[in-house]
């Protein structure tokens, strides 16, 4: 790349990475709001958040596609290694490295938020199922284990039998 191409490419990569940081930060913030609503049992707030979801995963995909096209246009491999090579060749490489590092940190936080929210949803589903079973007369806490039709011991009321019934 000549000097002008290095400058232009650097500006374009900077815009794309900055946009990616904003998009990932928005998702992380949204997931934090959902986490708070779930942990505080705020069903009304949770419903509001889910109904008014203004985040669009297609935007992140489009931004990623722009990055891939820019890398390919300048002859770099469309990968993390290619992005690093492109950043190294740009005139503002130190600034771009810092932005990429920020993006990487934000992506790790997003991944962690997704994991936490997934676990919270599973925990909430488990609580609801337990409540339904208790209300319907299936107290699993005091249920003695029984044998399933396959010979293993289970606490699931629908499939358990006493030794005499197995």
JSON list of C-alpha atoms in Angstrom, two decimals:
[
{"chain": "A", "resi": 1, "resn": "UNK", "atom": "CA", "xyz": [0.00, 0.00, 0.00]},
{"chain": "A", "resi": 2, "resn": "UNK", "atom": "CA", "xyz": [1.18, 3.50, -0.72]},
{"chain": "A", "resi": 3, "resn": "UNK", "atom": "CA", "xyz": [1.01, 6.25, 1.91]},
{"chain": "A", "resi": 4, "resn": "UNK", "atom": "CA", "xyz": [-2.41, 7.53, 0.83]},
{"chain": "A", "resi": 5, "resn": "UNK", "atom": "CA", "xyz": [-3.88, 4.01, 0.85]},
{"chain": "A", "resi": 6, "resn": "UNK", "atom": "CA", "xyz": [-2.39, 3.37, 4.30]},
{"chain": "A", "resi": 7, "resn": "UNK", "atom": "CA", "xyz": [-4.01, 6.56, 5.60]},
{"chain": "A", "resi": 8, "resn": "UNK", "atom": "CA", "xyz": [-7.40, 5.82, 4.01]},
{"chain": "A", "resi": 9, "resn": "UNK", "atom": "CA", "xyz": [-7.37, 2.19, 5.12]},
{"chain": "A", "resi": 10, "resn": "UNK", "atom": "CA", "xyz": [-6.48, 3.26, 8.67]},
{"chain": "A", "resi": 11, "resn": "UNK", "atom": "CA", "xyz": [-9.40, 5.69, 8.81]},
{"chain": "A", "resi": 12, "resn": "UNK", "atom": "CA", "xyz": [-11.81, 3.07, 7.48]},
{"chain": "A", "resi": 13, "resn": "UNK", "atom": "CA", "xyz": [-10.60, 0.39, 9.91]},
{"chain": "A", "resi": 14, "resn": "UNK", "atom": "CA", "xyz": [-10.86, 2.92, 12.75]},
{"chain": "A", "resi": 15, "resn": "UNK", "atom": "CA", "xyz": [-14.49, 3.69, 11.81]},
{"chain": "A", "resi": 16, "resn": "UNK", "atom": "CA", "xyz": [-15.39, 0.01, 11.57]},
{"chain": "A", "resi": 17, "resn": "UNK", "atom": "CA", "xyz": [-13.75, -0.98, 14.88]},
{"chain": "A", "resi": 18, "resn": "UNK", "atom": "CA", "xyz": [-15.31, 2.03, 16.64]},
{"chain": "A", "resi": 19, "resn": "UNK", "atom": "CA", "xyz": [-18.71, 1.02, 15.30]},
{"chain": "A", "resi": 20, "resn": "UNK", "atom": "CA", "xyz": [-18.14, -2.56, 16.45]},
{"chain": "A", "resi": 21, "resn": "UNK", "atom": "CA", "xyz": [-17.23, -1.33, 19.93]},
{"chain": "A", "resi": 22, "resn": "UNK", "atom": "CA", "xyz": [-20.45, 0.72, 20.07]},
{"chain": "A", "resi": 23, "resn": "UNK", "atom": "CA", "xyz": [-22.55, -2.23, 18.89]},
{"chain": "A", "resi": 24, "resn": "UNK", "atom": "CA", "xyz": [-21.01, -4.69, 21.34]},
{"chain": "A", "resi": 25, "resn": "UNK", "atom": "CA", "xyz": [-21.33, -2.16, 24.18]},
{"chain": "A", "resi": 26, "resn": "UNK", "atom": "CA", "xyz": [-25.03, -1.71, 23.37]},
{"chain": "A", "resi": 27, "resn": "UNK", "atom": "CA", "xyz": [-25.59, -5.45, 23.53]},
{"chain": "A", "resi": 28, "resn": "UNK", "atom": "CA", "xyz": [-23.70, -5.74, 26.81]},
{"chain": "A", "resi": 29, "resn": "UNK", "atom": "CA", "xyz": [-25.74, -2.91, 28.31]},
{"chain": "A", "resi": 30, "resn": "UNK", "atom": "CA", "xyz": [-28.99, -4.49, 27.09]},
{"chain": "A", "resi": 31, "resn": "UNK", "atom": "CA", "xyz": [-28.01, -7.84, 28.57]},
{"chain": "A", "resi": 32, "resn": "UNK", "atom": "CA", "xyz": [-27.10, -6.17, 31.87]},
{"chain": "A", "resi": 33, "resn": "UNK", "atom": "CA", "xyz": [-30.58, -4.65, 31.99]},
{"chain": "A", "resi": 34, "resn": "UNK", "atom": "CA", "xyz": [-32.12, -8.05, 31.30]},
{"chain": "A", "resi": 35, "resn": "UNK", "atom": "CA", "xyz": [-29.94, -9.64, 33.99]},
{"chain": "A", "resi": 36, "resn": "UNK", "atom": "CA", "xyz": [-31.08, -7.05, 36.52]},
{"chain": "A", "resi": 37, "resn": "UNK", "atom": "CA", "xyz": [-34.72, -7.62, 35.61]},
{"chain": "A", "resi": 38, "resn": "UNK", "atom": "CA", "xyz": [-34.34, -11.40, 35.92]},
{"chain": "A", "resi": 39, "resn": "UNK", "atom": "CA", "xyz": [-32.43, -11.35, 39.21]},
{"chain": "A", "resi": 40, "resn": "UNK", "atom": "CA", "xyz": [-34.86, -8.85, 40.76]},
{"chain": "A", "resi": 41, "resn": "UNK", "atom": "CA", "xyz": [-37.87, -10.78, 39.44]},
{"chain": "A", "resi": 42, "resn": "UNK", "atom": "CA", "xyz": [-39.12, -7.69, 37.59]},
{"chain": "A", "resi": 43, "resn": "UNK", "atom": "CA", "xyz": [-41.33, -9.38, 35.02]},
{"chain": "A", "resi": 44, "resn": "UNK", "atom": "CA", "xyz": [-42.89, -6.14, 33.82]},
{"chain": "A", "resi": 45, "resn": "UNK", "atom": "CA", "xyz": [-39.47, -4.59, 33.19]},
{"chain": "A", "resi": 46, "resn": "UNK", "atom": "CA", "xyz": [-38.27, -7.79, 31.51]},
{"chain": "A", "resi": 47, "resn": "UNK", "atom": "CA", "xyz": [-41.27, -7.80, 29.19]},
{"chain": "A", "resi": 48, "resn": "UNK", "atom": "CA", "xyz": [-40.65, -4.14, 28.34]},
{"chain": "A", "resi": 49, "resn": "UNK", "atom": "CA", "xyz": [-37.01, -4.86, 27.52]},
{"chain": "A", "resi": 50, "resn": "UNK", "atom": "CA", "xyz": [-37.88, -7.83, 25.35]},
{"chain": "A", "resi": 51, "resn": "UNK", "atom": "CA", "xyz": [-40.65, -5.99, 23.50]},
{"chain": "A", "resi": 52, "resn": "UNK", "atom": "CA", "xyz": [-38.60, -2.85, 22.88]},
{"chain": "A", "resi": 53, "resn": "UNK", "atom": "CA", "xyz": [-35.46, -4.64, 21.79]},
{"chain": "A", "resi": 54, "resn": "UNK", "atom": "CA", "xyz": [-33.85, -2.18, 19.43]},
{"chain": "A", "resi": 55, "resn": "UNK", "atom": "CA", "xyz": [-30.69, -4.18, 18.90]},
{"chain": "A", "resi": 56, "resn": "UNK", "atom": "CA", "xyz": [-30.34, -5.80, 15.54]},
{"chain": "A", "resi": 57, "resn": "UNK", "atom": "CA", "xyz": [-27.82, -8.64, 15.14]},
{"chain": "A", "resi": 58, "resn": "UNK", "atom": "CA", "xyz": [-27.78, -7.99, 11.40]},
{"chain": "A", "resi": 59, "resn": "UNK", "atom": "CA", "xyz": [-26.02, -4.67, 12.03]},
{"chain": "A", "resi": 60, "resn": "UNK", "atom": "CA", "xyz": [-23.09, -6.46, 13.65]},
{"chain": "A", "resi": 61, "resn": "UNK", "atom": "CA", "xyz": [-22.97, -8.90, 10.74]},
{"chain": "A", "resi": 62, "resn": "UNK", "atom": "CA", "xyz": [-23.02, -6.01, 8.26]},
{"chain": "A", "resi": 63, "resn": "UNK", "atom": "CA", "xyz": [-20.19, -4.26, 10.09]},
{"chain": "A", "resi": 64, "resn": "UNK", "atom": "CA", "xyz": [-18.21, -7.50, 10.11]},
{"chain": "A", "resi": 65, "resn": "UNK", "atom": "CA", "xyz": [-18.86, -7.85, 6.38]},
{"chain": "A", "resi": 66, "resn": "UNK", "atom": "CA", "xyz": [-17.61, -4.29, 5.79]},
{"chain": "A", "resi": 67, "resn": "UNK", "atom": "CA", "xyz": [-14.43, -5.18, 7.65]},
{"chain": "A", "resi": 68, "resn": "UNK", "atom": "CA", "xyz": [-13.98, -8.35, 5.58]},
{"chain": "A", "resi": 69, "resn": "UNK", "atom": "CA", "xyz": [-14.50, -6.43, 2.32]},
{"chain": "A", "resi": 70, "resn": "UNK", "atom": "CA", "xyz": [-12.01, -3.77, 3.36]},
{"chain": "A", "resi": 71, "resn": "UNK", "atom": "CA", "xyz": [-9.38, -6.37, 4.24]},
{"chain": "A", "resi": 72, "resn": "UNK", "atom": "CA", "xyz": [-9.91, -8.21, 0.95]},
{"chain": "A", "resi": 73, "resn": "UNK", "atom": "CA", "xyz": [-9.84, -4.94, -1.00]},
{"chain": "A", "resi": 74, "resn": "UNK", "atom": "CA", "xyz": [-6.40, -4.14, 0.39]},
{"chain": "A", "resi": 75, "resn": "UNK", "atom": "CA", "xyz": [-5.09, -7.66, -0.14]},
{"chain": "A", "resi": 76, "resn": "UNK", "atom": "CA", "xyz": [-5.21, -8.93, 3.43]},
{"chain": "A", "resi": 77, "resn": "UNK", "atom": "CA", "xyz": [-6.47, -12.27, 4.64]},
{"chain": "A", "resi": 78, "resn": "UNK", "atom": "CA", "xyz": [-10.03, -12.08, 5.97]},
{"chain": "A", "resi": 79, "resn": "UNK", "atom": "CA", "xyz": [-9.21, -13.24, 9.47]},
{"chain": "A", "resi": 80, "resn": "UNK", "atom": "CA", "xyz": [-7.95, -11.91, 12.77]},
{"chain": "A", "resi": 81, "resn": "UNK", "atom": "CA", "xyz": [-4.40, -12.38, 11.54]},
{"chain": "A", "resi": 82, "resn": "UNK", "atom": "CA", "xyz": [-5.23, -10.41, 8.38]},
{"chain": "A", "resi": 83, "resn": "UNK", "atom": "CA", "xyz": [-6.76, -7.63, 10.47]},
{"chain": "A", "resi": 84, "resn": "UNK", "atom": "CA", "xyz": [-3.64, -7.50, 12.61]},
{"chain": "A", "resi": 85, "resn": "UNK", "atom": "CA", "xyz": [-1.47, -7.27, 9.47]},
{"chain": "A", "resi": 86, "resn": "UNK", "atom": "CA", "xyz": [-3.65, -4.52, 8.07]},
{"chain": "A", "resi": 87, "resn": "UNK", "atom": "CA", "xyz": [-3.48, -2.60, 11.34]},
{"chain": "A", "resi": 88, "resn": "UNK", "atom": "CA", "xyz": [0.30, -2.96, 11.35]},
{"chain": "A", "resi": 89, "resn": "UNK", "atom": "CA", "xyz": [0.50, -1.46, 7.84]},
{"chain": "A", "resi": 90, "resn": "UNK", "atom": "CA", "xyz": [-1.71, 1.56, 8.61]},
{"chain": "A", "resi": 91, "resn": "UNK", "atom": "CA", "xyz": [-0.25, 4.92, 9.55]},
{"chain": "A", "resi": 92, "resn": "UNK", "atom": "CA", "xyz": [-2.27, 5.06, 12.79]},
{"chain": "A", "resi": 93, "resn": "UNK", "atom": "CA", "xyz": [-1.40, 1.50, 13.86]},
{"chain": "A", "resi": 94, "resn": "UNK", "atom": "CA", "xyz": [-0.88, 2.26, 17.56]},
{"chain": "A", "resi": 95, "resn": "UNK", "atom": "CA", "xyz": [-4.33, 3.85, 17.81]},
{"chain": "A", "resi": 96, "resn": "UNK", "atom": "CA", "xyz": [-5.89, 0.95, 15.89]},
{"chain": "A", "resi": 97, "resn": "UNK", "atom": "CA", "xyz": [-4.17, -1.61, 18.14]},
{"chain": "A", "resi": 98, "resn": "UNK", "atom": "CA", "xyz": [-5.65, 0.14, 21.18]},
{"chain": "A", "resi": 99, "resn": "UNK", "atom": "CA", "xyz": [-9.11, 0.14, 19.58]},
{"chain": "A", "resi": 100, "resn": "UNK", "atom": "CA", "xyz": [-8.83, -3.54, 18.68]},
{"chain": "A", "resi": 101, "resn": "UNK", "atom": "CA", "xyz": [-7.76, -4.32, 22.24]},
{"chain": "A", "resi": 102, "resn": "UNK", "atom": "CA", "xyz": [-10.81, -2.44, 23.53]},
{"chain": "A", "resi": 103, "resn": "UNK", "atom": "CA", "xyz": [-13.03, -4.36, 21.13]},
{"chain": "A", "resi": 104, "resn": "UNK", "atom": "CA", "xyz": [-11.54, -7.67, 22.27]},
{"chain": "A", "resi": 105, "resn": "UNK", "atom": "CA", "xyz": [-12.21, -6.76, 25.92]},
{"chain": "A", "resi": 106, "resn": "UNK", "atom": "CA", "xyz": [-15.78, -5.74, 25.10]},
{"chain": "A", "resi": 107, "resn": "UNK", "atom": "CA", "xyz": [-16.36, -9.01, 23.24]},
{"chain": "A", "resi": 108, "resn": "UNK", "atom": "CA", "xyz": [-15.14, -10.98, 26.26]},
{"chain": "A", "resi": 109, "resn": "UNK", "atom": "CA", "xyz": [-17.55, -9.03, 28.48]},
{"chain": "A", "resi": 110, "resn": "UNK", "atom": "CA", "xyz": [-20.37, -9.70, 26.01]},
{"chain": "A", "resi": 111, "resn": "UNK", "atom": "CA", "xyz": [-19.58, -13.41, 26.00]},
{"chain": "A", "resi": 112, "resn": "UNK", "atom": "CA", "xyz": [-19.61, -13.42, 29.80]},
{"chain": "A", "resi": 113, "resn": "UNK", "atom": "CA", "xyz": [-22.93, -11.53, 29.87]},
{"chain": "A", "resi": 114, "resn": "UNK", "atom": "CA", "xyz": [-24.47, -14.03, 27.46]},
{"chain": "A", "resi": 115, "resn": "UNK", "atom": "CA", "xyz": [-23.32, -16.91, 29.64]},
{"chain": "A", "resi": 116, "resn": "UNK", "atom": "CA", "xyz": [-24.64, -15.32, 32.83]},
{"chain": "A", "resi": 117, "resn": "UNK", "atom": "CA", "xyz": [-28.00, -14.51, 31.27]},
{"chain": "A", "resi": 118, "resn": "UNK", "atom": "CA", "xyz": [-28.29, -18.02, 29.92]},
{"chain": "A", "resi": 119, "resn": "UNK", "atom": "CA", "xyz": [-27.62, -19.46, 33.37]},
{"chain": "A", "resi": 120, "resn": "UNK", "atom": "CA", "xyz": [-30.14, -17.09, 34.95]},
{"chain": "A", "resi": 121, "resn": "UNK", "atom": "CA", "xyz": [-32.80, -18.08, 32.44]},
{"chain": "A", "resi": 122, "resn": "UNK", "atom": "CA", "xyz": [-32.12, -21.78, 33.10]},
{"chain": "A", "resi": 123, "resn": "UNK", "atom": "CA", "xyz": [-32.30, -21.21, 36.84]},
{"chain": "A", "resi": 124, "resn": "UNK", "atom": "CA", "xyz": [-35.58, -19.32, 36.50]},
{"chain": "A", "resi": 125, "resn": "UNK", "atom": "CA", "xyz": [-37.03, -22.07, 34.32]},
{"chain": "A", "resi": 126, "resn": "UNK", "atom": "CA", "xyz": [-35.99, -24.66, 36.89]},
{"chain": "A", "resi": 127, "resn": "UNK", "atom": "CA", "xyz": [-37.70, -22.67, 39.66]},
{"chain": "A", "resi": 128, "resn": "UNK", "atom": "CA", "xyz": [-40.90, -22.40, 37.64]},
{"chain": "A", "resi": 129, "resn": "UNK", "atom": "CA", "xyz": [-40.88, -26.14, 36.96]},
{"chain": "A", "resi": 130, "resn": "UNK", "atom": "CA", "xyz": [-40.31, -26.85, 40.65]},
{"chain": "A", "resi": 131, "resn": "UNK", "atom": "CA", "xyz": [-43.18, -24.55, 41.60]},
{"chain": "A", "resi": 132, "resn": "UNK", "atom": "CA", "xyz": [-45.51, -26.23, 39.13]},
{"chain": "A", "resi": 133, "resn": "UNK", "atom": "CA", "xyz": [-44.59, -29.67, 40.45]},
{"chain": "A", "resi": 134, "resn": "UNK", "atom": "CA", "xyz": [-45.09, -28.59, 44.04]},
{"chain": "A", "resi": 135, "resn": "UNK", "atom": "CA", "xyz": [-48.44, -26.98, 43.25]},
{"chain": "A", "resi": 136, "resn": "UNK", "atom": "CA", "xyz": [-49.56, -30.08, 41.38]},
{"chain": "A", "resi": 137, "resn": "UNK", "atom": "CA", "xyz": [-48.66, -32.34, 44.31]},
{"chain": "A", "resi": 138, "resn": "UNK", "atom": "CA", "xyz": [-45.37, -33.74, 43.07]},
{"chain": "A", "resi": 139, "resn": "UNK", "atom": "CA", "xyz": [-42.98, -32.84, 45.89]},
{"chain": "A", "resi": 140, "resn": "UNK", "atom": "CA", "xyz": [-39.60, -33.80, 44.49]},
{"chain": "A", "resi": 141, "resn": "UNK", "atom": "CA", "xyz": [-37.68, -32.89, 47.64]},
{"chain": "A", "resi": 142, "resn": "UNK", "atom": "CA", "xyz": [-39.21, -35.68, 49.70]},
{"chain": "A", "resi": 143, "resn": "UNK", "atom": "CA", "xyz": [-39.66, -38.15, 46.87]},
{"chain": "A", "resi": 144, "resn": "UNK", "atom": "CA", "xyz": [-37.82, -41.41, 47.34]},
{"chain": "A", "resi": 145, "resn": "UNK", "atom": "CA", "xyz": [-35.80, -42.51, 44.36]},
{"chain": "A", "resi": 146, "resn": "UNK", "atom": "CA", "xyz": [-37.33, -45.23, 42.25]},
{"chain": "A", "resi": 147, "resn": "UNK", "atom": "CA", "xyz": [-36.18, -47.45, 39.46]},
{"chain": "A", "resi": 148, "resn": "UNK", "atom": "CA", "xyz": [-36.85, -46.45, 35.88]},
{"chain": "A", "resi": 149, "resn": "UNK", "atom": "CA", "xyz": [-37.76, -48.95, 33.20]},
{"chain": "A", "resi": 150, "resn": "UNK", "atom": "CA", "xyz": [-34.09, -48.94, 32.20]},
{"chain": "A", "resi": 151, "resn": "UNK", "atom": "CA", "xyz": [-32.86, -50.00, 35.64]},
{"chain": "A", "resi": 152, "resn": "UNK", "atom": "CA", "xyz": [-31.36, -46.72, 36.79]},
{"chain": "A", "resi": 153, "resn": "UNK", "atom": "CA", "xyz": [-32.50, -44.75, 39.83]},
{"chain": "A", "resi": 154, "resn": "UNK", "atom": "CA", "xyz": [-34.50, -41.59, 39.14]},
{"chain": "A", "resi": 155, "resn": "UNK", "atom": "CA", "xyz": [-36.49, -39.00, 41.05]},
{"chain": "A", "resi": 156, "resn": "UNK", "atom": "CA", "xyz": [-38.76, -38.17, 38.12]},
{"chain": "A", "resi": 157, "resn": "UNK", "atom": "CA", "xyz": [-42.30, -39.02, 39.18]},
{"chain": "A", "resi": 158, "resn": "UNK", "atom": "CA", "xyz": [-43.50, -39.98, 35.69]},
{"chain": "A", "resi": 159, "resn": "UNK", "atom": "CA", "xyz": [-40.87, -42.64, 35.09]},
{"chain": "A", "resi": 160, "resn": "UNK", "atom": "CA", "xyz": [-40.14, -44.02, 38.57]},
{"chain": "A", "resi": 161, "resn": "UNK", "atom": "CA", "xyz": [-41.36, -47.31, 39.97]},
{"chain": "A", "resi": 162, "resn": "UNK", "atom": "CA", "xyz": [-40.70, -49.05, 43.21]},
{"chain": "A", "resi": 163, "resn": "UNK", "atom": "CA", "xyz": [-38.60, -52.19, 43.02]},
{"chain": "A", "resi": 164, "resn": "UNK", "atom": "CA", "xyz": [-41.80, -54.25, 43.09]},
{"chain": "A", "resi": 165, "resn": "UNK", "atom": "CA", "xyz": [-43.17, -52.44, 39.98]},
{"chain": "A", "resi": 166, "resn": "UNK", "atom": "CA", "xyz": [-39.91, -52.39, 38.01]}
]
